[in-house]
């Protein structure tokens, strides 16, 4: 096993999870409750042992090797290569290669072209030779799938930085976009916050079109090196794709004649926008991709590497590195301390830990200190709404998110804090802000309200995943659950959220999962919310959900859903059993009053039987999402917090019954 900084254990390769040391328990039917209680006790001790002295928890956030490849490409571009880092990154990337020569975007998944191209180039930077067997397999795999020309735009941008691809053969992204008024389609606030933070710096890169000397050629990654970018026919002019393809040709022509003064003003405006959004720790939005592109953009505008903005940005990127015991270095795309801490607090409280336990009070103190009380980009669409809420990361004051805010409030209500007035004030601000972020359709998204424009996803540039932030069932469910526990189950905003959730239920009884995989996550989020809001167990929507959850239980008693469920219907509700997904299914069934059912008994038994001797669980499979299918996440703490929550609720029942606040409507935005 490969040790990680979060104290969990990552797989040494396929099948590693099966070889892990477990408790070895095989349960008879009557032993399940006792075994669940013992498993919960072990899990509590394990989780308490992983709390930081400051009060937070954070598990590793594992994605794919493009993070590591782009880190090496950035260092090559800036001329700050480091032999130790290069060797460690190469070690990690090599270890993730599949037998067919490709790299996947999630454990057990199929090879992915762009990821494989970037991984291959990174290994060339690390000194691997094209004729090495693992490299030859990779390049052959890339050629068989269309070569570099078939890769995504972001991959080809990285290659263009070194002349491995022509800037003329990339979609144009003019910096004048920064001047689009907020009412005009395709203004920067039409994009989701993660895309917005990436696109603004890339407009500068697109305008500057830099080319650094390439340390080697990449002819082996083209199907025909003489014609690396074969001409493709345009889509019909009457289609949206055809319209935007032709608009891109116009923008390419504009690039050649753009007034220099206007372009300079636009790039300077973009630079101001970028610098204004740099966080106190030097990062941008608490996520790695915007930080990388922001550093490149500012460097192209003349900011040297010793400038305070640049120095802080580069230092922040180093904090995304996870050094493993085998000497490999993995880059996290993001860090999740607020999310992990509120989920850990909920898990420990639901497992019976005293509400005034020092660990819970420390966690509450840390979460209270993380509250964001100044406006961010969300205020563009909600200018009258008072701030209050929590982000996902250590530092991300510009982009608090609704999901974290709802779960932090649920966590804080489980703690008996020595200063209840401070807690009530923070919760009040957070609840009002969350209510005010409701979209027009009655639901909630992650970061913005009404971020639903149909245009951004159609741009030729935007082929890297979701670029808008529409409402989702899982976020809406967490908000509804929070509002119900705050005594607002009958508030008009809560009722509209419930109506939206009922309308979004699939015919099979499940709900789509936007930020977790997939229908198991969505259903495991929605059912507890609906019953918390007072929906009876007998309601048809609840009964349909129960039937679906029971129908997709695996023969071993657990639940699992593969990421391919976002693409292929046959995978919906199906996949290898995992600890987190088994817990989500159990949370739905327990909330629906199914504690005594055979499905719950078998699911709880699976958790008890597969628990490791140290109180944790193995989970190599990715059960989180950044963009459904396109960007997948293995949250290393999910395998701990969700099983503990499910076991705690099975053993102790619903512990959280304290409801505060009133139901009276309010005319303000936060109502």
XYZ file of C-alpha atoms in Angstrom:
671
model
C 0.000 0.000 0.000
C 1.082 3.545 -0.703
C 0.841 5.817 2.313
C -0.656 9.249 1.798
C -0.465 12.385 3.849
C -4.053 12.110 5.040
C -3.347 8.851 6.822
C -5.403 6.744 4.437
C -3.969 4.117 2.158
C -4.075 4.278 -1.596
C -4.108 1.253 -3.862
C -0.828 -0.204 -5.003
C -2.579 -1.416 -8.124
C -5.731 -3.206 -9.326
C -7.056 -5.530 -6.693
C -5.173 -3.832 -3.875
C -8.355 -3.117 -1.941
C -9.135 -6.816 -1.725
C -5.770 -7.474 -0.118
C -6.246 -4.935 2.661
C -6.408 -6.097 6.242
C -10.026 -6.060 7.397
C -11.668 -7.008 10.674
C -12.392 -10.483 9.308
C -15.926 -10.452 10.708
C -18.570 -12.662 9.096
C -21.942 -11.752 10.516
C -25.017 -13.738 11.349
C -28.332 -11.929 11.103
C -28.685 -11.285 14.823
C -25.195 -9.850 15.170
C -25.632 -6.891 12.831
C -26.605 -4.263 15.406
C -23.766 -5.239 17.738
C -21.264 -5.337 14.879
C -22.464 -1.957 13.619
C -21.955 -0.434 17.060
C -18.425 -1.859 17.281
C -17.624 -0.685 13.753
C -18.867 2.791 14.600
C -16.714 2.883 17.734
C -13.612 1.935 15.744
C -14.459 4.502 13.080
C -14.937 7.242 15.675
C -11.489 6.555 17.131
C -9.941 6.527 13.670
C -11.552 9.825 12.688
C -10.689 11.527 15.972
C -7.073 10.510 15.442
C -6.998 12.333 12.114
C -8.188 15.734 13.320
C -5.682 18.543 13.006
C -4.785 20.386 16.198
C -6.533 23.492 14.796
C -9.807 21.571 14.562
C -10.084 20.680 10.872
C -10.020 17.462 8.893
C -8.729 17.103 5.336
C -8.361 13.999 3.208
C -6.342 13.824 0.015
C -8.271 14.930 -3.064
C -7.183 12.633 -5.881
C -8.054 13.402 -9.502
C -5.909 12.468 -12.513
C -2.383 12.956 -13.820
C -3.158 16.078 -15.876
C -2.623 18.050 -12.656
C 0.885 16.641 -12.362
C 1.663 16.961 -16.071
C 0.565 20.593 -16.204
C 2.615 21.384 -13.109
C 5.730 20.175 -14.942
C 4.733 22.054 -18.107
C 4.269 25.250 -16.073
C 7.734 24.874 -14.557
C 9.189 24.302 -18.016
C 7.397 27.384 -19.354
C 8.589 29.609 -16.497
C 12.095 28.155 -16.461
C 11.875 26.982 -12.847
C 12.417 23.252 -13.307
C 13.354 21.328 -10.193
C 15.050 17.939 -10.570
C 13.579 16.490 -7.376
C 10.044 17.552 -8.269
C 10.402 16.347 -11.856
C 11.587 12.920 -10.737
C 8.819 12.604 -8.140
C 6.109 13.692 -10.587
C 7.422 11.247 -13.174
C 7.285 8.457 -10.620
C 3.639 9.214 -9.841
C 2.597 9.536 -13.488
C 4.304 6.273 -14.478
C 2.556 4.495 -11.624
C -0.853 5.520 -12.945
C -0.363 4.211 -16.502
C -2.711 1.471 -17.701
C -1.466 -1.746 -19.279
C -2.541 -0.591 -22.755
C -0.280 2.466 -22.485
C -2.990 5.018 -21.728
C -4.008 6.973 -18.653
C -7.560 7.139 -17.294
C -9.355 9.927 -15.458
C -10.577 7.634 -12.688
C -9.605 4.328 -11.079
C -10.632 1.384 -13.249
C -11.841 3.664 -16.011
C -11.033 3.588 -19.717
C -8.055 5.368 -21.205
C -8.616 9.031 -22.055
C -6.866 10.728 -24.966
C -6.068 14.190 -23.610
C -4.931 12.818 -20.268
C -2.656 10.374 -22.075
C -1.166 13.084 -24.285
C -0.362 15.305 -21.303
C 1.038 12.412 -19.271
C 3.262 11.375 -22.185
C 4.640 14.909 -22.642
C 5.301 15.194 -18.915
C 7.267 11.962 -18.934
C 9.295 13.240 -21.882
C 10.116 16.264 -19.702
C 11.086 13.825 -16.942
C 13.593 12.177 -19.264
C 11.664 9.139 -20.521
C 12.533 8.230 -24.105
C 10.022 7.666 -26.934
C 11.452 4.199 -27.546
C 10.986 3.085 -23.933
C 8.335 0.330 -23.935
C 5.828 2.185 -21.760
C 6.236 5.323 -23.893
C 5.926 3.446 -27.180
C 2.684 1.884 -25.953
C 1.370 5.326 -25.001
C 2.227 7.013 -28.307
C 0.718 4.136 -30.292
C -2.467 4.397 -28.232
C -2.632 8.159 -28.903
C -2.146 7.727 -32.659
C -4.825 5.039 -32.809
C -7.301 7.554 -31.399
C -6.557 10.454 -33.706
C -3.389 11.893 -32.219
C -2.970 15.339 -30.739
C -5.510 16.749 -33.206
C -8.290 14.807 -31.447
C -7.356 16.024 -27.953
C -9.229 18.743 -26.073
C -8.532 22.447 -26.454
C -6.829 22.788 -23.058
C -4.308 20.095 -23.952
C -3.510 21.784 -27.244
C -3.097 25.153 -25.492
C -0.371 23.626 -23.320
C 1.301 22.243 -26.428
C 1.002 25.594 -28.229
C 3.030 27.201 -25.444
C 6.019 25.249 -26.775
C 5.241 25.307 -30.492
C 3.960 21.720 -30.542
C 0.639 23.078 -31.833
C -0.238 26.195 -33.813
C -2.093 29.002 -32.072
C -3.989 29.586 -35.330
C -5.427 26.098 -34.967
C -6.980 26.857 -31.570
C -10.297 28.569 -30.842
C -9.883 32.303 -30.288
C -10.613 33.795 -26.881
C -10.297 37.603 -27.042
C -9.486 39.577 -23.884
C -12.135 42.136 -24.898
C -14.561 39.610 -23.387
C -13.820 41.336 -20.070
C -15.771 44.380 -21.313
C -19.015 42.498 -22.064
C -21.744 43.964 -19.835
C -23.432 41.612 -17.415
C -26.650 41.558 -19.438
C -24.932 40.492 -22.666
C -24.760 36.758 -23.478
C -21.302 35.242 -23.010
C -20.161 37.851 -20.493
C -17.729 36.312 -18.006
C -20.443 35.932 -15.351
C -22.387 33.628 -17.667
C -19.693 31.045 -16.946
C -19.488 28.991 -13.770
C -16.998 30.377 -11.290
C -14.398 27.679 -12.002
C -14.610 28.351 -15.758
C -14.688 32.129 -15.276
C -11.480 32.064 -13.235
C -9.809 29.989 -15.943
C -11.115 31.828 -19.011
C -10.158 35.349 -17.931
C -6.405 34.594 -17.690
C -6.588 32.471 -20.832
C -7.884 35.472 -22.793
C -4.497 37.083 -22.096
C -2.646 33.920 -23.103
C -4.734 33.691 -26.286
C -3.935 37.304 -27.178
C -0.206 36.994 -26.443
C 0.263 33.591 -28.112
C 3.638 32.868 -26.468
C 5.946 30.122 -27.730
C 8.827 28.821 -25.629
C 11.593 26.699 -27.221
C 10.483 23.071 -27.321
C 13.000 20.696 -25.710
C 12.025 17.915 -28.150
C 9.618 17.135 -30.991
C 6.335 15.274 -30.616
C 5.966 13.836 -34.097
C 5.178 10.435 -32.626
C 1.874 11.756 -31.250
C 0.478 12.728 -34.673
C -1.298 10.367 -37.003
C 0.629 12.141 -39.785
C 3.380 14.526 -38.676
C 3.276 16.246 -42.097
C -0.392 17.153 -41.549
C -0.843 17.362 -37.769
C -4.227 19.099 -37.978
C -6.319 17.600 -40.780
C -9.076 19.888 -42.036
C -12.490 19.045 -40.609
C -15.789 20.075 -42.228
C -17.793 22.738 -40.418
C -21.125 21.903 -38.864
C -24.183 23.169 -40.786
C -24.453 26.967 -40.630
C -27.993 26.744 -39.282
C -26.837 24.793 -36.204
C -25.481 26.356 -33.032
C -22.198 24.486 -33.476
C -21.933 25.790 -37.010
C -22.725 29.335 -35.890
C -20.030 29.368 -33.218
C -17.471 27.717 -35.504
C -17.987 30.509 -38.027
C -17.944 33.125 -35.275
C -14.574 31.719 -34.224
C -13.234 32.323 -37.734
C -14.366 35.944 -37.440
C -12.542 36.247 -34.117
C -9.386 34.845 -35.678
C -9.597 37.546 -38.322
C -10.178 40.144 -35.603
C -7.034 38.956 -33.786
C -4.967 40.163 -36.737
C -6.521 43.654 -36.817
C -7.460 44.235 -33.162
C -6.642 47.839 -32.186
C -3.486 47.665 -30.095
C -4.632 50.249 -27.571
C -7.992 48.526 -27.040
C -6.287 45.156 -26.675
C -3.771 46.552 -24.192
C -6.572 48.111 -22.133
C -8.489 44.811 -22.219
C -5.494 42.788 -21.059
C -4.792 45.270 -18.262
C -8.428 45.038 -17.187
C -8.112 41.254 -17.158
C -4.959 41.539 -15.036
C -6.762 43.757 -12.512
C -9.643 41.286 -12.403
C -7.212 38.428 -11.756
C -5.213 40.221 -9.060
C -8.338 41.419 -7.250
C -9.394 37.785 -6.900
C -6.136 36.413 -5.574
C -6.732 34.878 -2.161
C -4.739 35.644 0.970
C -2.732 32.453 0.519
C -1.758 33.441 -3.037
C -4.100 31.056 -4.837
C -7.131 31.779 -7.006
C -10.443 30.246 -5.994
C -8.641 27.609 -3.954
C -8.260 25.439 -7.058
C -5.186 24.610 -9.077
C -6.155 25.219 -12.754
C -7.071 28.935 -12.446
C -3.944 29.494 -10.371
C -1.749 27.985 -13.081
C -3.269 30.057 -15.877
C -3.311 33.224 -13.773
C 0.424 32.891 -13.106
C 1.093 32.421 -16.839
C -1.097 35.374 -17.838
C 0.472 37.769 -15.352
C 3.959 36.624 -16.326
C 3.164 37.387 -19.971
C 2.051 40.871 -18.922
C 5.433 41.595 -17.384
C 5.094 40.433 -13.786
C 8.433 38.862 -12.899
C 8.629 35.777 -10.701
C 9.753 37.816 -7.685
C 6.732 40.110 -7.794
C 4.680 39.579 -4.594
C 1.623 38.443 -6.565
C 3.657 35.927 -8.562
C 5.686 34.720 -5.619
C 2.550 34.118 -3.555
C 0.881 32.369 -6.488
C 3.768 29.980 -7.039
C 4.041 29.247 -3.329
C 0.333 28.444 -3.215
C 0.748 25.922 -6.020
C 3.386 24.073 -3.995
C 0.775 23.537 -1.287
C -1.281 21.398 -3.679
C 1.476 18.767 -3.660
C 1.051 15.503 -1.751
C 4.375 13.709 -1.192
C 3.932 9.975 -0.778
C 6.131 7.559 1.116
C 7.403 5.979 -2.096
C 8.808 9.341 -3.232
C 5.993 10.072 -5.691
C 4.432 13.530 -5.793
C 0.717 13.906 -6.530
C -0.918 17.270 -7.228
C -4.366 17.933 -5.793
C -6.673 19.954 -8.017
C -8.192 21.424 -4.881
C -8.271 20.957 -1.121
C -11.410 20.258 0.863
C -10.926 21.116 4.559
C -14.258 22.899 5.152
C -16.221 20.170 3.406
C -14.322 17.397 5.158
C -14.622 19.083 8.543
C -18.373 19.634 8.455
C -18.967 16.070 7.207
C -16.667 14.659 9.905
C -18.492 16.676 12.563
C -21.861 15.370 11.392
C -20.530 11.803 11.318
C -19.082 11.927 14.825
C -22.174 13.557 16.283
C -24.523 11.088 14.605
C -22.348 8.258 15.920
C -23.062 9.358 19.467
C -20.077 11.542 20.352
C -21.108 14.010 23.055
C -22.095 17.364 21.493
C -19.676 19.187 23.789
C -16.793 16.806 23.089
C -13.588 18.843 22.723
C -13.028 17.569 19.175
C -16.431 18.835 18.073
C -15.983 22.172 19.814
C -12.568 22.620 18.157
C -14.124 21.792 14.792
C -16.906 24.301 15.393
C -14.405 26.992 16.384
C -12.446 26.406 13.193
C -15.573 26.464 11.014
C -16.798 29.657 12.659
C -13.457 31.304 11.887
C -13.834 30.266 8.227
C -17.122 32.130 7.725
C -17.026 34.532 4.763
C -18.620 37.896 5.487
C -17.739 39.910 2.396
C -19.285 39.892 -1.077
C -17.837 37.848 -3.922
C -18.690 37.259 -7.560
C -22.057 35.822 -6.524
C -23.131 39.407 -5.731
C -23.220 40.226 -9.465
C -26.616 38.512 -9.616
C -27.590 39.133 -5.985
C -26.329 42.677 -5.280
C -28.715 43.311 -2.363
C -27.996 40.060 -0.568
C -25.953 40.288 2.642
C -22.920 37.960 2.718
C -22.556 34.959 4.971
C -21.463 31.437 4.175
C -18.580 29.034 3.798
C -16.306 27.933 0.983
C -14.873 24.504 0.302
C -11.178 25.279 0.719
C -8.821 26.883 3.223
C -8.875 30.195 1.330
C -11.616 31.108 -1.147
C -13.420 34.228 0.028
C -14.551 35.132 -3.495
C -16.520 31.953 -3.983
C -18.369 30.637 -0.927
C -20.566 27.755 -1.965
C -24.096 26.836 -1.102
C -23.450 23.131 -0.528
C -20.742 23.749 2.061
C -22.796 26.419 3.765
C -25.770 24.096 4.185
C -23.633 21.270 5.565
C -21.634 23.563 7.881
C -24.887 24.814 9.391
C -26.076 21.226 9.878
C -22.739 20.450 11.537
C -22.732 23.502 13.817
C -26.222 22.643 15.069
C -24.871 19.311 16.305
C -22.295 20.960 18.582
C -22.952 22.324 22.073
C -20.678 25.325 21.806
C -19.707 27.491 24.819
C -20.759 30.603 22.871
C -24.188 29.719 21.422
C -24.887 33.334 20.457
C -21.854 33.350 18.156
C -23.046 30.118 16.566
C -26.593 31.391 16.130
C -25.368 34.604 14.513
C -23.163 32.773 12.019
C -25.908 30.284 11.199
C -28.399 33.110 10.749
C -26.157 34.879 8.245
C -25.439 31.646 6.413
C -29.075 30.582 6.213
C -30.210 33.994 4.957
C -27.459 34.049 2.322
C -28.320 30.529 1.210
C -32.007 31.322 0.872
C -31.166 34.402 -1.147
C -29.075 32.330 -3.561
C -32.112 30.350 -4.704
C -32.466 30.312 -8.484
C -35.641 31.357 -10.263
C -36.732 27.756 -10.762
C -36.813 27.177 -6.995
C -33.604 25.139 -6.746
C -30.018 25.845 -5.727
C -26.720 25.561 -7.585
C -23.260 25.336 -6.046
C -21.837 28.866 -6.408
C -24.142 31.201 -8.312
C -27.817 31.871 -8.796
C -29.376 31.500 -12.248
C -26.083 30.572 -13.912
C -27.905 28.670 -16.647
C -27.089 30.327 -19.983
C -27.221 27.872 -22.868
C -24.409 29.579 -24.787
C -21.103 28.980 -22.920
C -21.171 25.196 -23.361
C -21.512 25.674 -27.138
C -18.287 27.628 -27.603
C -15.581 25.720 -29.518
C -13.234 26.611 -26.668
C -15.349 24.925 -23.984
C -14.760 21.218 -24.520
C -13.221 20.490 -21.121
C -16.367 19.788 -19.092
C -19.234 21.693 -17.535
C -18.764 25.476 -17.767
C -22.042 26.668 -16.228
C -23.476 26.134 -12.759
C -27.153 25.146 -12.999
C -29.076 23.965 -9.934
C -28.687 20.334 -8.942
C -30.718 17.880 -6.903
C -27.949 17.119 -4.412
C -27.203 20.759 -3.542
C -30.918 21.616 -3.407
C -31.507 18.636 -1.134
C -28.798 19.696 1.304
C -30.288 23.191 1.441
C -33.797 21.846 2.013
C -32.509 19.577 4.784
C -30.711 22.484 6.430
C -33.736 24.789 6.196
C -35.978 22.082 7.626
C -33.693 21.675 10.636
C -33.688 25.455 11.007
C -37.461 25.379 11.440
C -38.216 26.593 7.920
C -39.741 23.463 6.428
C -42.871 25.411 5.510
C -41.158 28.557 4.303
C -42.152 29.383 0.701
C -38.542 29.086 -0.473
C -38.203 25.621 1.077
C -41.492 24.472 -0.432
C -40.385 25.634 -3.877
C -37.183 23.654 -3.452
C -39.182 20.558 -2.507
C -41.481 20.990 -5.505
C -38.440 21.226 -7.779
C -36.957 18.065 -6.272
C -40.178 16.130 -6.766
C -40.313 17.228 -10.393
C -36.698 16.123 -10.910
C -37.205 12.542 -9.711
C -36.424 10.067 -12.481
C -39.123 7.610 -13.590
C -37.143 4.821 -11.908
C -37.355 6.638 -8.548
C -33.782 7.964 -8.359
C -32.283 11.445 -8.502
C -29.297 12.482 -10.631
C -26.111 13.241 -8.666
C -24.187 16.291 -9.884
C -21.355 16.452 -7.322
C -21.195 12.766 -6.362
C -21.484 9.507 -8.277
C -24.286 9.452 -9.299
C -27.888 8.376 -8.810
C -26.895 6.685 -5.557
C -25.492 10.012 -4.353
C -28.431 12.047 -5.611
C -30.969 9.724 -4.024
C -28.962 9.462 -0.822
C -29.069 13.254 -0.595
C -32.701 13.871 -1.526
C -34.578 11.296 0.565
C -33.158 12.514 3.931
C -34.008 16.076 2.917
C -37.604 15.291 2.004
C -38.300 13.362 5.192
C -36.561 16.021 7.290
C -38.957 18.523 5.733
C -41.895 16.439 6.936
C -42.673 14.240 3.938
C -44.216 10.976 5.202
C -42.493 7.676 4.536
C -45.600 6.600 2.623
C -45.312 9.381 0.039
C -45.117 7.899 -3.495
C -41.814 9.670 -4.203
C -40.224 8.117 -1.111
C -41.568 4.654 -1.914
C -40.286 4.854 -5.509
C -36.867 5.888 -4.223
C -36.771 2.996 -1.747
C -37.692 0.485 -4.447
C -34.937 1.816 -6.715
C -32.262 1.761 -4.000
C -33.174 -1.793 -3.044
C -33.215 -2.864 -6.695
C -29.581 -1.838 -7.285
C -28.091 -3.411 -4.164
C -25.163 -5.661 -5.026
C -25.148 -9.365 -4.220
C -22.497 -8.754 -1.550
C -24.852 -6.399 0.298
C -23.124 -3.154 -0.634
C -23.858 -0.528 -3.241
C -21.696 0.948 -5.969
C -22.123 3.032 -9.092
C -19.483 3.425 -11.755
C -18.675 6.831 -13.237
C -19.682 5.434 -16.610
C -23.268 5.874 -15.432
C -22.929 9.478 -16.616
C -22.524 8.134 -20.155
C -24.112 4.700 -20.333
C -27.511 3.772 -18.967
C -26.455 0.209 -18.161
C -24.128 1.527 -15.436
C -26.827 3.500 -13.592
C -26.820 2.205 -10.025
C -24.235 -0.437 -10.873
C -20.586 -0.849 -9.980
C -18.273 -2.401 -7.428
C -19.449 -1.885 -3.859
C -17.795 1.048 -2.121
C -17.973 2.266 1.453
C -19.182 5.769 0.596
C -21.853 4.696 -1.882
C -23.100 1.949 0.431
C -23.443 4.623 3.088
C -25.395 6.947 0.754
C -27.842 4.165 -0.052
C -28.239 3.382 3.644
C -28.834 7.054 4.479
C -31.708 7.082 1.994
C -33.235 3.871 3.338
C -32.833 4.867 6.980
C -34.409 8.259 6.318
C -37.310 6.467 4.633
C -38.037 4.383 7.737
C -36.473 1.164 6.427
C -34.190 0.434 9.397
C -35.564 -3.075 9.898
C -35.465 -4.017 6.222
C -33.310 -6.825 4.865
C -31.583 -4.386 2.486
C -30.435 -2.197 5.372
C -29.286 -5.186 7.402
C -27.217 -6.492 4.482
C -25.755 -3.046 3.769
C -24.751 -2.468 7.376
C -23.261 -5.955 7.514
C -21.179 -5.183 4.410
C -19.778 -2.055 6.067
C -18.933 -3.955 9.255
C -17.342 -6.855 7.377
C -15.211 -4.698 5.073
C -13.963 -2.284 7.725
C -10.201 -2.336 8.209
C -8.773 -3.205 11.588
C -7.780 0.445 12.118
C -11.403 1.597 11.789
C -11.141 2.870 8.211
C -12.260 1.506 4.843
C -10.461 1.015 1.546
C -11.915 2.806 -1.454
C -9.813 3.072 -4.610
C -12.876 3.908 -6.699
C -13.736 7.533 -7.426
C -17.128 8.526 -6.010
C -16.912 12.323 -6.322
C -17.241 14.555 -9.364
C -15.975 17.929 -10.447
C -17.656 17.694 -13.846
C -19.805 14.591 -14.403
C -17.655 12.149 -16.382
C -15.123 14.766 -17.522
C -13.431 15.362 -14.149
C -13.707 12.797 -11.384
C -12.579 12.903 -7.766
C -11.605 10.419 -5.097
C -12.176 12.213 -1.799
C -10.068 10.148 0.575
C -12.205 11.094 3.572
C -15.513 10.032 1.972
C -14.680 6.410 2.824
C -14.569 7.423 6.517
C -17.235 10.055 7.137
C -20.185 8.639 5.219
C -19.955 5.065 6.529
C -19.691 6.413 10.063
C -22.743 8.624 9.523
C -24.758 5.666 8.232
C -23.632 3.357 11.040
C -24.356 6.035 13.615
C -27.885 6.591 12.359
C -28.484 2.854 12.181
C -27.347 2.312 15.771
C -28.635 5.492 17.395
C -31.431 6.625 15.113
C -31.883 10.243 14.074
C -30.026 12.169 16.772
C -30.564 15.636 15.398
C -33.981 16.929 16.364
C -33.171 20.474 17.505
C -34.947 22.933 15.240
C -34.521 26.675 15.486
C -35.851 29.734 13.728
C -39.261 30.518 12.322
C -41.243 30.048 9.155
C -42.316 33.612 8.541
C -41.543 34.823 5.008
C -39.213 37.778 4.633
C -39.335 40.271 1.794
C -35.539 40.676 1.636
C -33.446 38.680 -0.854
C -32.298 36.379 1.925
C -35.926 35.960 3.057
